[in-house]
Amino acid sequence: VRPPVRIGVHAFVFAAGRSARDYARVAAGARAAGFSLVEVPLLDAVGIAAGVLRRALEAEGLGLTCSAGMTAAADISAEDPAVAAAGEQLLLRAVRLAAALGSPCLTGVLYGPLGAARSPPSRAARARCVDILRRSARTAQVEGVTLGIEPVNRYESSVANTAAQAAALVAEIAEPNVMVHLDAFHMNIEEESMAGAVEDADDLLGYVHVAESHRGYLGTGSADLQGLFDALVATGYEGPIVFEAFTRSRSAGELARPLALWRDVWTSAGDVAVHAERFIAAGLERAGRSPRA
Ligand code: MN
């Protein structure tokens, strides 16, 4: 008997703040909507009370994963070595925080900042980025944390836009605790097909974001989400499947600009979340994988 699919939700669906009240609202909302897992964005991994957050999620019986990202001033893919060094410190801070929270992984756009690219990275900058990811992966391994590489669309990064590029990056890093993380919103822009991208990631695939083309209600946009569910089930994927959605009025201020969140595509967190959990479960069921058992 296979274990239930770990269907999760990005914490910012419910609250982007970092107070104990925000954490309680995230935990209660995720549980009420039927999720078993919450993804906690650490952002620059500063100002998060790990104990308070961990207890809030544990109180609702929820598992937890962590994501993080670079900033303009701390970016491991930067041309300026000092900025890259600051990025390495950010990454190590995030790895330690993920470990303190009991997360099995730290994933996301760990290789660069969102929305800032003007050109592809130079060979030197890319090589340094790979070296830093390799060193960080070794530290993460000691902490029991797997790193995830999430390719994002061309408007958000120039380092990795496709599953094939992410898989190549993981192969270059060449550490066992590094995986590919795919996101349907970005796949919908950059990939030929959902199945093709899942195939490109192959056995490196370890994390999935289910997100619509407009980052709102699942099934109401142009992303081929059933194609993604079919491919995941066909390849025997058993990792986390996490709902990600953003809307302007509920986003952290530092994300609105890089993610271009200019309008509200949804207003009720509870409603968009319940709908998403059912949509993912039904899509997996239709693909032949019973998610609850
Ligand atoms: Mn994502």
CSV table of N, CA and C in Angstrom, one decimal, residues 63-211:
chain,number,residue,atom,x,y,z
A,63,GLY,N,3.1,18.7,7.9
A,63,GLY,CA,4.5,18.7,7.5
A,63,GLY,C,4.9,20.0,6.9
A,64,LEU,N,6.2,20.2,6.7
A,64,LEU,CA,6.7,21.5,6.3
A,64,LEU,C,7.9,21.3,5.3
A,65,THR,N,7.9,22.2,4.3
A,65,THR,CA,9.0,22.3,3.4
A,65,THR,C,9.5,23.7,3.4
A,66,CYS,N,10.7,24.0,2.9
A,66,CYS,CA,11.2,25.4,2.9
A,66,CYS,C,11.6,25.7,1.5
A,67,SER,N,11.4,27.0,1.1
A,67,SER,CA,11.9,27.5,-0.1
A,67,SER,C,12.7,28.8,0.2
A,68,ALA,N,13.5,29.3,-0.7
A,68,ALA,CA,14.3,30.5,-0.4
A,68,ALA,C,14.7,31.1,-1.8
A,69,GLY,N,15.2,32.3,-1.8
A,69,GLY,CA,15.6,32.9,-3.0
A,69,GLY,C,16.7,34.0,-2.8
A,70,MET,N,17.4,34.3,-3.8
A,70,MET,CA,18.4,35.4,-3.7
A,70,MET,C,17.8,36.8,-3.8
A,71,THR,N,18.6,37.7,-3.5
A,71,THR,CA,18.2,39.2,-3.6
A,71,THR,C,19.2,39.8,-4.5
A,72,ALA,N,19.0,41.1,-4.9
A,72,ALA,CA,19.9,41.8,-5.8
A,72,ALA,C,21.3,41.9,-5.1
A,73,ALA,N,21.3,42.1,-3.7
A,73,ALA,CA,22.6,42.3,-3.0
A,73,ALA,C,23.2,41.0,-2.6
A,74,ALA,N,22.5,39.9,-2.6
A,74,ALA,CA,23.0,38.6,-2.2
A,74,ALA,C,22.6,37.6,-3.2
A,75,ASP,N,23.5,37.4,-4.2
A,75,ASP,CA,23.1,36.6,-5.4
A,75,ASP,C,24.3,35.7,-5.9
A,76,ILE,N,24.1,34.4,-5.7
A,76,ILE,CA,25.2,33.5,-6.1
A,76,ILE,C,25.5,33.5,-7.6
A,77,SER,N,24.6,34.0,-8.4
A,77,SER,CA,24.9,34.1,-9.9
A,77,SER,C,25.4,35.4,-10.3
A,78,ALA,N,25.7,36.3,-9.4
A,78,ALA,CA,26.1,37.7,-9.8
A,78,ALA,C,27.5,37.7,-10.4
A,79,GLU,N,27.7,38.7,-11.2
A,79,GLU,CA,29.1,38.9,-11.8
A,79,GLU,C,30.0,39.4,-10.7
A,80,ASP,N,29.6,40.2,-9.8
A,80,ASP,CA,30.4,40.7,-8.7
A,80,ASP,C,30.6,39.6,-7.6
A,81,PRO,N,31.9,39.2,-7.4
A,81,PRO,CA,32.2,38.2,-6.4
A,81,PRO,C,31.7,38.5,-5.0
A,82,ALA,N,31.7,39.8,-4.7
A,82,ALA,CA,31.3,40.1,-3.3
A,82,ALA,C,29.7,39.9,-3.2
A,83,VAL,N,29.0,40.1,-4.2
A,83,VAL,CA,27.6,39.9,-4.2
A,83,VAL,C,27.3,38.4,-4.2
A,84,ALA,N,28.1,37.6,-4.9
A,84,ALA,CA,28.0,36.2,-4.9
A,84,ALA,C,28.3,35.6,-3.5
A,85,ALA,N,29.3,36.2,-2.9
A,85,ALA,CA,29.7,35.7,-1.5
A,85,ALA,C,28.6,36.0,-0.5
A,86,ALA,N,27.9,37.1,-0.7
A,86,ALA,CA,26.8,37.4,0.2
A,86,ALA,C,25.6,36.5,-0.1
A,87,GLY,N,25.5,36.1,-1.4
A,87,GLY,CA,24.5,35.1,-1.7
A,87,GLY,C,24.7,33.8,-1.1
A,88,GLU,N,26.0,33.4,-1.0
A,88,GLU,CA,26.4,32.1,-0.4
A,88,GLU,C,26.0,32.1,1.1
A,89,GLN,N,26.2,33.3,1.7
A,89,GLN,CA,25.9,33.4,3.2
A,89,GLN,C,24.4,33.3,3.3
A,90,LEU,N,23.6,33.9,2.4
A,90,LEU,CA,22.1,33.8,2.5
A,90,LEU,C,21.7,32.3,2.3
A,91,LEU,N,22.3,31.6,1.4
A,91,LEU,CA,22.0,30.2,1.1
A,91,LEU,C,22.3,29.4,2.4
A,92,LEU,N,23.4,29.6,3.0
A,92,LEU,CA,23.8,28.8,4.1
A,92,LEU,C,22.9,29.1,5.3
A,93,ARG,N,22.5,30.4,5.5
A,93,ARG,CA,21.5,30.8,6.5
A,93,ARG,C,20.2,30.0,6.3
A,94,ALA,N,19.8,30.0,5.0
A,94,ALA,CA,18.5,29.3,4.7
A,94,ALA,C,18.6,27.8,4.9
A,95,VAL,N,19.7,27.2,4.6
A,95,VAL,CA,19.9,25.7,4.9
A,95,VAL,C,19.8,25.5,6.4
A,96,ARG,N,20.5,26.3,7.2
A,96,ARG,CA,20.4,26.0,8.6
A,96,ARG,C,19.1,26.3,9.2
A,97,LEU,N,18.3,27.3,8.7
A,97,LEU,CA,17.0,27.5,9.1
A,97,LEU,C,16.0,26.4,8.7
A,98,ALA,N,16.2,25.9,7.5
A,98,ALA,CA,15.4,24.8,7.0
A,98,ALA,C,15.6,23.6,7.9
A,99,ALA,N,16.9,23.3,8.3
A,99,ALA,CA,17.2,22.2,9.2
A,99,ALA,C,16.6,22.4,10.6
A,100,ALA,N,16.7,23.7,11.1
A,100,ALA,CA,16.1,24.0,12.4
A,100,ALA,C,14.6,23.8,12.4
A,101,LEU,N,14.0,24.0,11.2
A,101,LEU,CA,12.5,23.8,11.1
A,101,LEU,C,12.1,22.4,10.9
A,102,GLY,N,13.1,21.5,10.7
A,102,GLY,CA,12.8,20.1,10.4
A,102,GLY,C,12.4,19.8,9.0
A,103,SER,N,12.7,20.7,8.1
A,103,SER,CA,12.3,20.5,6.7
A,103,SER,C,13.3,19.6,6.0
A,104,PRO,N,12.8,18.6,5.2
A,104,PRO,CA,13.7,17.7,4.5
A,104,PRO,C,14.4,18.4,3.3
A,105,CYS,N,13.9,19.6,2.9
A,105,CYS,CA,14.4,20.2,1.7
A,105,CYS,C,14.4,21.7,1.8
A,106,LEU,N,15.3,22.3,1.0
A,106,LEU,CA,15.3,23.8,0.7
A,106,LEU,C,15.2,23.9,-0.8
A,107,THR,N,14.1,24.5,-1.3
A,107,THR,CA,14.0,24.5,-2.7
A,107,THR,C,13.6,25.9,-3.2
A,108,GLY,N,13.4,26.0,-4.6
A,108,GLY,CA,13.0,27.3,-5.2
A,108,GLY,C,14.1,27.8,-6.1
A,109,VAL,N,14.1,29.1,-6.3
A,109,VAL,CA,15.1,29.7,-7.2
A,109,VAL,C,16.3,30.0,-6.3
A,110,LEU,N,17.1,29.0,-6.0
A,110,LEU,CA,18.2,29.1,-5.1
A,110,LEU,C,19.4,29.7,-5.8
A,111,TYR,N,19.3,29.8,-7.1
A,111,TYR,CA,20.5,30.1,-8.0
A,111,TYR,C,20.5,31.6,-8.4
A,112,GLY,N,19.5,32.4,-8.0
A,112,GLY,CA,19.6,33.7,-8.5
A,112,GLY,C,18.4,34.5,-8.0
A,113,PRO,N,18.4,35.8,-8.2
A,113,PRO,CA,17.2,36.7,-7.8
A,113,PRO,C,16.1,36.6,-8.9
A,114,LEU,N,14.9,36.9,-8.5
A,114,LEU,CA,13.8,36.9,-9.4
A,114,LEU,C,13.6,38.2,-10.1
A,115,GLY,N,13.5,38.2,-11.4
A,115,GLY,CA,13.1,39.4,-12.1
A,115,GLY,C,14.2,40.4,-12.5
A,116,ALA,N,15.4,40.0,-12.2
A,116,ALA,CA,16.5,41.1,-12.3
A,116,ALA,C,17.4,40.8,-13.6
A,117,ALA,N,17.2,39.8,-14.3
A,117,ALA,CA,18.2,39.4,-15.4
A,117,ALA,C,18.2,40.4,-16.5
A,118,ARG,N,19.4,40.8,-17.0
A,118,ARG,CA,19.5,41.6,-18.2
A,118,ARG,C,20.1,40.9,-19.3
A,119,SER,N,20.8,39.8,-19.0
A,119,SER,CA,21.5,38.9,-20.0
A,119,SER,C,21.7,37.6,-19.3
A,120,PRO,N,22.1,36.6,-20.1
A,120,PRO,CA,22.5,35.3,-19.5
A,120,PRO,C,23.8,35.5,-18.6
A,121,PRO,N,24.0,34.7,-17.6
A,121,PRO,CA,25.2,34.9,-16.8
A,121,PRO,C,26.4,34.6,-17.6
A,122,SER,N,27.5,35.3,-17.3
A,122,SER,CA,28.8,35.0,-18.0
A,122,SER,C,29.2,33.6,-17.6
A,123,ARG,N,30.2,33.0,-18.4
A,123,ARG,CA,30.7,31.7,-18.0
A,123,ARG,C,31.3,31.7,-16.6
A,124,ALA,N,32.0,32.7,-16.3
A,124,ALA,CA,32.6,32.8,-14.9
A,124,ALA,C,31.6,32.8,-13.8
A,125,ALA,N,30.5,33.7,-14.0
A,125,ALA,CA,29.5,33.8,-13.0
A,125,ALA,C,28.7,32.5,-12.8
A,126,ARG,N,28.4,31.9,-14.0
A,126,ARG,CA,27.7,30.6,-13.9
A,126,ARG,C,28.5,29.5,-13.2
A,127,ALA,N,29.8,29.5,-13.5
A,127,ALA,CA,30.7,28.5,-12.9
A,127,ALA,C,30.8,28.7,-11.4
A,128,ARG,N,30.8,30.0,-11.0
A,128,ARG,CA,30.9,30.3,-9.5
A,128,ARG,C,29.6,29.9,-8.9
A,129,CYS,N,28.5,30.2,-9.6
A,129,CYS,CA,27.1,29.8,-9.1
A,129,CYS,C,27.1,28.2,-8.8
A,130,VAL,N,27.6,27.5,-9.7
A,130,VAL,CA,27.6,26.0,-9.6
A,130,VAL,C,28.5,25.6,-8.4
A,131,ASP,N,29.7,26.2,-8.3
A,131,ASP,CA,30.6,25.9,-7.2
A,131,ASP,C,29.9,26.2,-5.8
A,132,ILE,N,29.2,27.3,-5.7
A,132,ILE,CA,28.6,27.7,-4.5
A,132,ILE,C,27.4,26.7,-4.2
A,133,LEU,N,26.7,26.3,-5.2
A,133,LEU,CA,25.6,25.4,-5.0
A,133,LEU,C,26.2,24.0,-4.5
A,134,ARG,N,27.3,23.6,-5.0
A,134,ARG,CA,28.0,22.4,-4.6
A,134,ARG,C,28.4,22.4,-3.2
A,135,ARG,N,29.1,23.6,-2.8
A,135,ARG,CA,29.5,23.7,-1.4
A,135,ARG,C,28.3,23.7,-0.5
A,136,SER,N,27.2,24.4,-0.9
A,136,SER,CA,26.0,24.5,-0.1
A,136,SER,C,25.4,23.2,0.1
A,137,ALA,N,25.4,22.4,-1.0
A,137,ALA,CA,24.8,21.1,-1.0
A,137,ALA,C,25.5,20.2,0.0
A,138,ARG,N,26.8,20.3,0.1
A,138,ARG,CA,27.6,19.5,1.0
A,138,ARG,C,27.2,19.9,2.5
A,139,THR,N,27.1,21.2,2.7
A,139,THR,CA,26.7,21.6,4.1
A,139,THR,C,25.3,21.1,4.3
A,140,ALA,N,24.4,21.2,3.3
A,140,ALA,CA,23.0,20.8,3.5
A,140,ALA,C,22.9,19.3,3.8
A,141,GLN,N,23.8,18.5,3.2
A,141,GLN,CA,23.8,17.1,3.4
A,141,GLN,C,24.0,16.7,4.8
A,142,VAL,N,25.0,17.4,5.4
A,142,VAL,CA,25.3,17.2,6.8
A,142,VAL,C,24.0,17.5,7.7
A,143,GLU,N,23.2,18.5,7.3
A,143,GLU,CA,22.0,18.9,8.0
A,143,GLU,C,20.8,18.0,7.6
A,144,GLY,N,21.0,17.1,6.7
A,144,GLY,CA,19.8,16.3,6.3
A,144,GLY,C,18.9,17.0,5.3
A,145,VAL,N,19.4,18.0,4.6
A,145,VAL,CA,18.5,18.8,3.8
A,145,VAL,C,18.9,18.6,2.3
A,146,THR,N,17.8,18.4,1.4
A,146,THR,CA,18.0,18.3,0.0
A,146,THR,C,17.8,19.6,-0.6
A,147,LEU,N,18.6,20.0,-1.6
A,147,LEU,CA,18.4,21.3,-2.3
A,147,LEU,C,17.6,21.1,-3.5
A,148,GLY,N,16.7,22.0,-3.8
A,148,GLY,CA,15.9,21.9,-5.1
A,148,GLY,C,16.2,23.1,-6.0
A,149,ILE,N,16.3,22.8,-7.3
A,149,ILE,CA,16.5,23.8,-8.3
A,149,ILE,C,15.3,24.0,-9.1
A,150,GLU,N,14.6,25.1,-9.0
A,150,GLU,CA,13.3,25.4,-9.7
A,150,GLU,C,13.6,26.3,-10.9
A,151,PRO,N,13.5,25.7,-12.1
A,151,PRO,CA,13.6,26.6,-13.2
A,151,PRO,C,12.4,27.6,-13.3
A,152,VAL,N,12.6,28.8,-13.7
A,152,VAL,CA,11.5,29.8,-13.8
A,152,VAL,C,11.6,30.4,-15.2
A,153,ASN,N,10.5,31.1,-15.6
A,153,ASN,CA,10.4,31.6,-16.9
A,153,ASN,C,11.4,32.7,-17.2
A,154,ARG,N,11.6,33.0,-18.4
A,154,ARG,CA,12.6,34.0,-18.9
A,154,ARG,C,12.5,35.4,-18.3
A,155,TYR,N,11.3,35.8,-17.9
A,155,TYR,CA,11.1,37.1,-17.3
A,155,TYR,C,11.6,37.2,-15.9
A,156,GLU,N,11.8,36.0,-15.3
A,156,GLU,CA,12.2,36.0,-13.9
A,156,GLU,C,13.7,35.6,-13.7
A,157,SER,N,14.3,34.9,-14.6
A,157,SER,CA,15.7,34.6,-14.5
A,157,SER,C,16.3,34.2,-15.8
A,158,SER,N,17.6,34.3,-16.0
A,158,SER,CA,18.3,33.9,-17.2
A,158,SER,C,19.2,32.7,-16.9
A,159,VAL,N,19.1,32.1,-15.7
A,159,VAL,CA,20.0,31.0,-15.3
A,159,VAL,C,19.4,29.7,-15.7
A,160,ALA,N,18.2,29.4,-15.4
A,160,ALA,CA,17.5,28.2,-15.7
A,160,ALA,C,16.0,28.4,-16.0
A,161,ASN,N,15.6,28.2,-17.2
A,161,ASN,CA,14.2,28.4,-17.6
A,161,ASN,C,13.5,27.1,-17.8
A,162,THR,N,14.2,26.0,-18.1
A,162,THR,CA,13.5,24.7,-18.4
A,162,THR,C,14.0,23.6,-17.5
A,163,ALA,N,13.2,22.5,-17.6
A,163,ALA,CA,13.5,21.3,-16.8
A,163,ALA,C,14.9,20.8,-17.3
A,164,ALA,N,15.1,20.8,-18.6
A,164,ALA,CA,16.4,20.3,-19.1
A,164,ALA,C,17.6,21.1,-18.6
A,165,GLN,N,17.4,22.4,-18.5
A,165,GLN,CA,18.5,23.3,-18.0
A,165,GLN,C,18.7,23.0,-16.5
A,166,ALA,N,17.6,22.8,-15.8
A,166,ALA,CA,17.7,22.6,-14.3
A,166,ALA,C,18.4,21.2,-14.1
A,167,ALA,N,18.1,20.2,-14.9
A,167,ALA,CA,18.7,18.9,-14.8
A,167,ALA,C,20.2,19.0,-15.1
A,168,ALA,N,20.5,19.8,-16.1
A,168,ALA,CA,22.0,20.0,-16.4
A,168,ALA,C,22.7,20.7,-15.3
A,169,LEU,N,22.0,21.6,-14.6
A,169,LEU,CA,22.6,22.3,-13.5
A,169,LEU,C,22.9,21.3,-12.3
A,170,VAL,N,21.9,20.5,-12.1
A,170,VAL,CA,22.0,19.5,-11.0
A,170,VAL,C,23.1,18.5,-11.3
A,171,ALA,N,23.2,18.1,-12.6
A,171,ALA,CA,24.3,17.2,-13.0
A,171,ALA,C,25.7,17.9,-12.8
A,172,GLU,N,25.8,19.2,-13.1
A,172,GLU,CA,27.1,19.9,-12.9
A,172,GLU,C,27.4,20.0,-11.4
A,173,ILE,N,26.4,20.3,-10.6
A,173,ILE,CA,26.6,20.4,-9.1
A,173,ILE,C,27.1,19.0,-8.6
A,174,ALA,N,26.5,17.9,-9.1
A,174,ALA,CA,27.1,16.6,-8.9
A,174,ALA,C,27.1,16.2,-7.4
A,175,GLU,N,26.1,16.5,-6.7
A,175,GLU,CA,26.0,16.1,-5.3
A,175,GLU,C,24.7,15.3,-5.2
A,176,PRO,N,24.6,14.3,-4.4
A,176,PRO,CA,23.4,13.4,-4.4
A,176,PRO,C,22.2,14.1,-3.8
A,177,ASN,N,22.3,15.1,-3.0
A,177,ASN,CA,21.2,15.7,-2.3
A,177,ASN,C,20.7,17.0,-3.0
A,178,VAL,N,20.7,17.0,-4.4
A,178,VAL,CA,20.2,18.1,-5.2
A,178,VAL,C,19.2,17.5,-6.2
A,179,MET,N,18.1,18.2,-6.3
A,179,MET,CA,17.0,17.7,-7.1
A,179,MET,C,16.4,18.8,-8.0
A,180,VAL,N,15.6,18.4,-9.0
A,180,VAL,CA,14.9,19.4,-9.8
A,180,VAL,C,13.5,19.6,-9.2
A,181,HIS,N,13.0,20.8,-9.3
A,181,HIS,CA,11.7,21.2,-8.8
A,181,HIS,C,11.0,21.9,-10.0
A,182,LEU,N,9.9,21.3,-10.4
A,182,LEU,CA,9.1,21.9,-11.5
A,182,LEU,C,7.9,22.6,-11.1
A,183,ASP,N,7.5,23.7,-11.8
A,183,ASP,CA,6.4,24.5,-11.5
A,183,ASP,C,5.6,24.7,-12.8
A,184,ALA,N,4.3,24.3,-12.7
A,184,ALA,CA,3.4,24.3,-13.9
A,184,ALA,C,3.3,25.7,-14.5
A,185,PHE,N,3.3,26.8,-13.7
A,185,PHE,CA,3.2,28.1,-14.2
A,185,PHE,C,4.4,28.4,-15.2
A,186,HIS,N,5.6,28.1,-14.8
A,186,HIS,CA,6.7,28.3,-15.6
A,186,HIS,C,6.8,27.3,-16.8
A,187,MET,N,6.4,26.1,-16.5
A,187,MET,CA,6.4,25.1,-17.6
A,187,MET,C,5.5,25.5,-18.7
A,188,ASN,N,4.4,26.1,-18.3
A,188,ASN,CA,3.4,26.5,-19.3
A,188,ASN,C,3.9,27.6,-20.3
A,189,ILE,N,4.9,28.3,-19.8
A,189,ILE,CA,5.6,29.4,-20.6
A,189,ILE,C,6.7,28.8,-21.4
A,190,GLU,N,7.5,27.9,-20.8
A,190,GLU,CA,8.8,27.6,-21.4
A,190,GLU,C,8.9,26.2,-22.1
A,191,GLU,N,8.1,25.3,-21.6
A,191,GLU,CA,8.2,23.9,-22.1
A,191,GLU,C,7.4,23.5,-23.3
A,192,GLU,N,7.8,22.5,-24.1
A,192,GLU,CA,7.0,22.0,-25.2
A,192,GLU,C,5.7,21.3,-24.6
A,193,SER,N,5.9,20.6,-23.6
A,193,SER,CA,4.7,19.9,-23.0
A,193,SER,C,5.1,19.6,-21.5
A,194,MET,N,4.0,19.3,-20.7
A,194,MET,CA,4.2,18.9,-19.3
A,194,MET,C,5.0,17.6,-19.3
A,195,ALA,N,4.5,16.6,-20.1
A,195,ALA,CA,5.1,15.3,-20.1
A,195,ALA,C,6.6,15.4,-20.5
A,196,GLY,N,6.9,16.2,-21.5
A,196,GLY,CA,8.3,16.4,-22.0
A,196,GLY,C,9.2,16.9,-20.9
A,197,ALA,N,8.7,17.9,-20.1
A,197,ALA,CA,9.5,18.5,-19.0
A,197,ALA,C,9.7,17.4,-17.9
A,198,VAL,N,8.7,16.7,-17.6
A,198,VAL,CA,8.8,15.7,-16.5
A,198,VAL,C,9.8,14.6,-17.0
A,199,GLU,N,9.8,14.3,-18.3
A,199,GLU,CA,10.8,13.4,-18.8
A,199,GLU,C,12.2,13.9,-18.8
A,200,ASP,N,12.3,15.2,-19.1
A,200,ASP,CA,13.6,15.9,-19.0
A,200,ASP,C,14.2,15.9,-17.6
A,201,ALA,N,13.4,16.1,-16.6
A,201,ALA,CA,13.8,16.1,-15.2
A,201,ALA,C,14.2,14.6,-14.8
A,202,ASP,N,13.4,13.7,-15.3
A,202,ASP,CA,13.7,12.2,-15.1
A,202,ASP,C,13.7,11.9,-13.6
A,203,ASP,N,14.7,11.1,-13.2
A,203,ASP,CA,14.6,10.7,-11.8
A,203,ASP,C,15.2,11.8,-10.9
A,204,LEU,N,15.6,12.9,-11.4
A,204,LEU,CA,16.1,14.1,-10.6
A,204,LEU,C,14.9,14.8,-10.0
A,205,LEU,N,13.7,14.6,-10.6
A,205,LEU,CA,12.5,15.4,-10.1
A,205,LEU,C,12.2,15.0,-8.6
A,206,GLY,N,12.1,16.1,-7.8
A,206,GLY,CA,11.8,15.8,-6.4
A,206,GLY,C,10.8,16.7,-5.8
A,207,TYR,N,10.3,17.7,-6.5
A,207,TYR,CA,9.4,18.6,-6.0
A,207,TYR,C,8.5,19.3,-7.1
A,208,VAL,N,7.3,19.5,-6.8
A,208,VAL,CA,6.4,20.0,-7.9
A,208,VAL,C,5.5,21.2,-7.3
A,209,HIS,N,5.5,22.3,-8.1
A,209,HIS,CA,4.5,23.3,-7.8
A,209,HIS,C,3.4,23.2,-8.8
A,210,VAL,N,2.1,23.1,-8.3
A,210,VAL,CA,1.0,23.2,-9.2
A,210,VAL,C,0.4,24.6,-9.2
A,211,ALA,N,0.5,25.3,-10.3
A,211,ALA,CA,0.1,26.7,-10.3
A,211,ALA,C,-0.5,27.0,-11.7
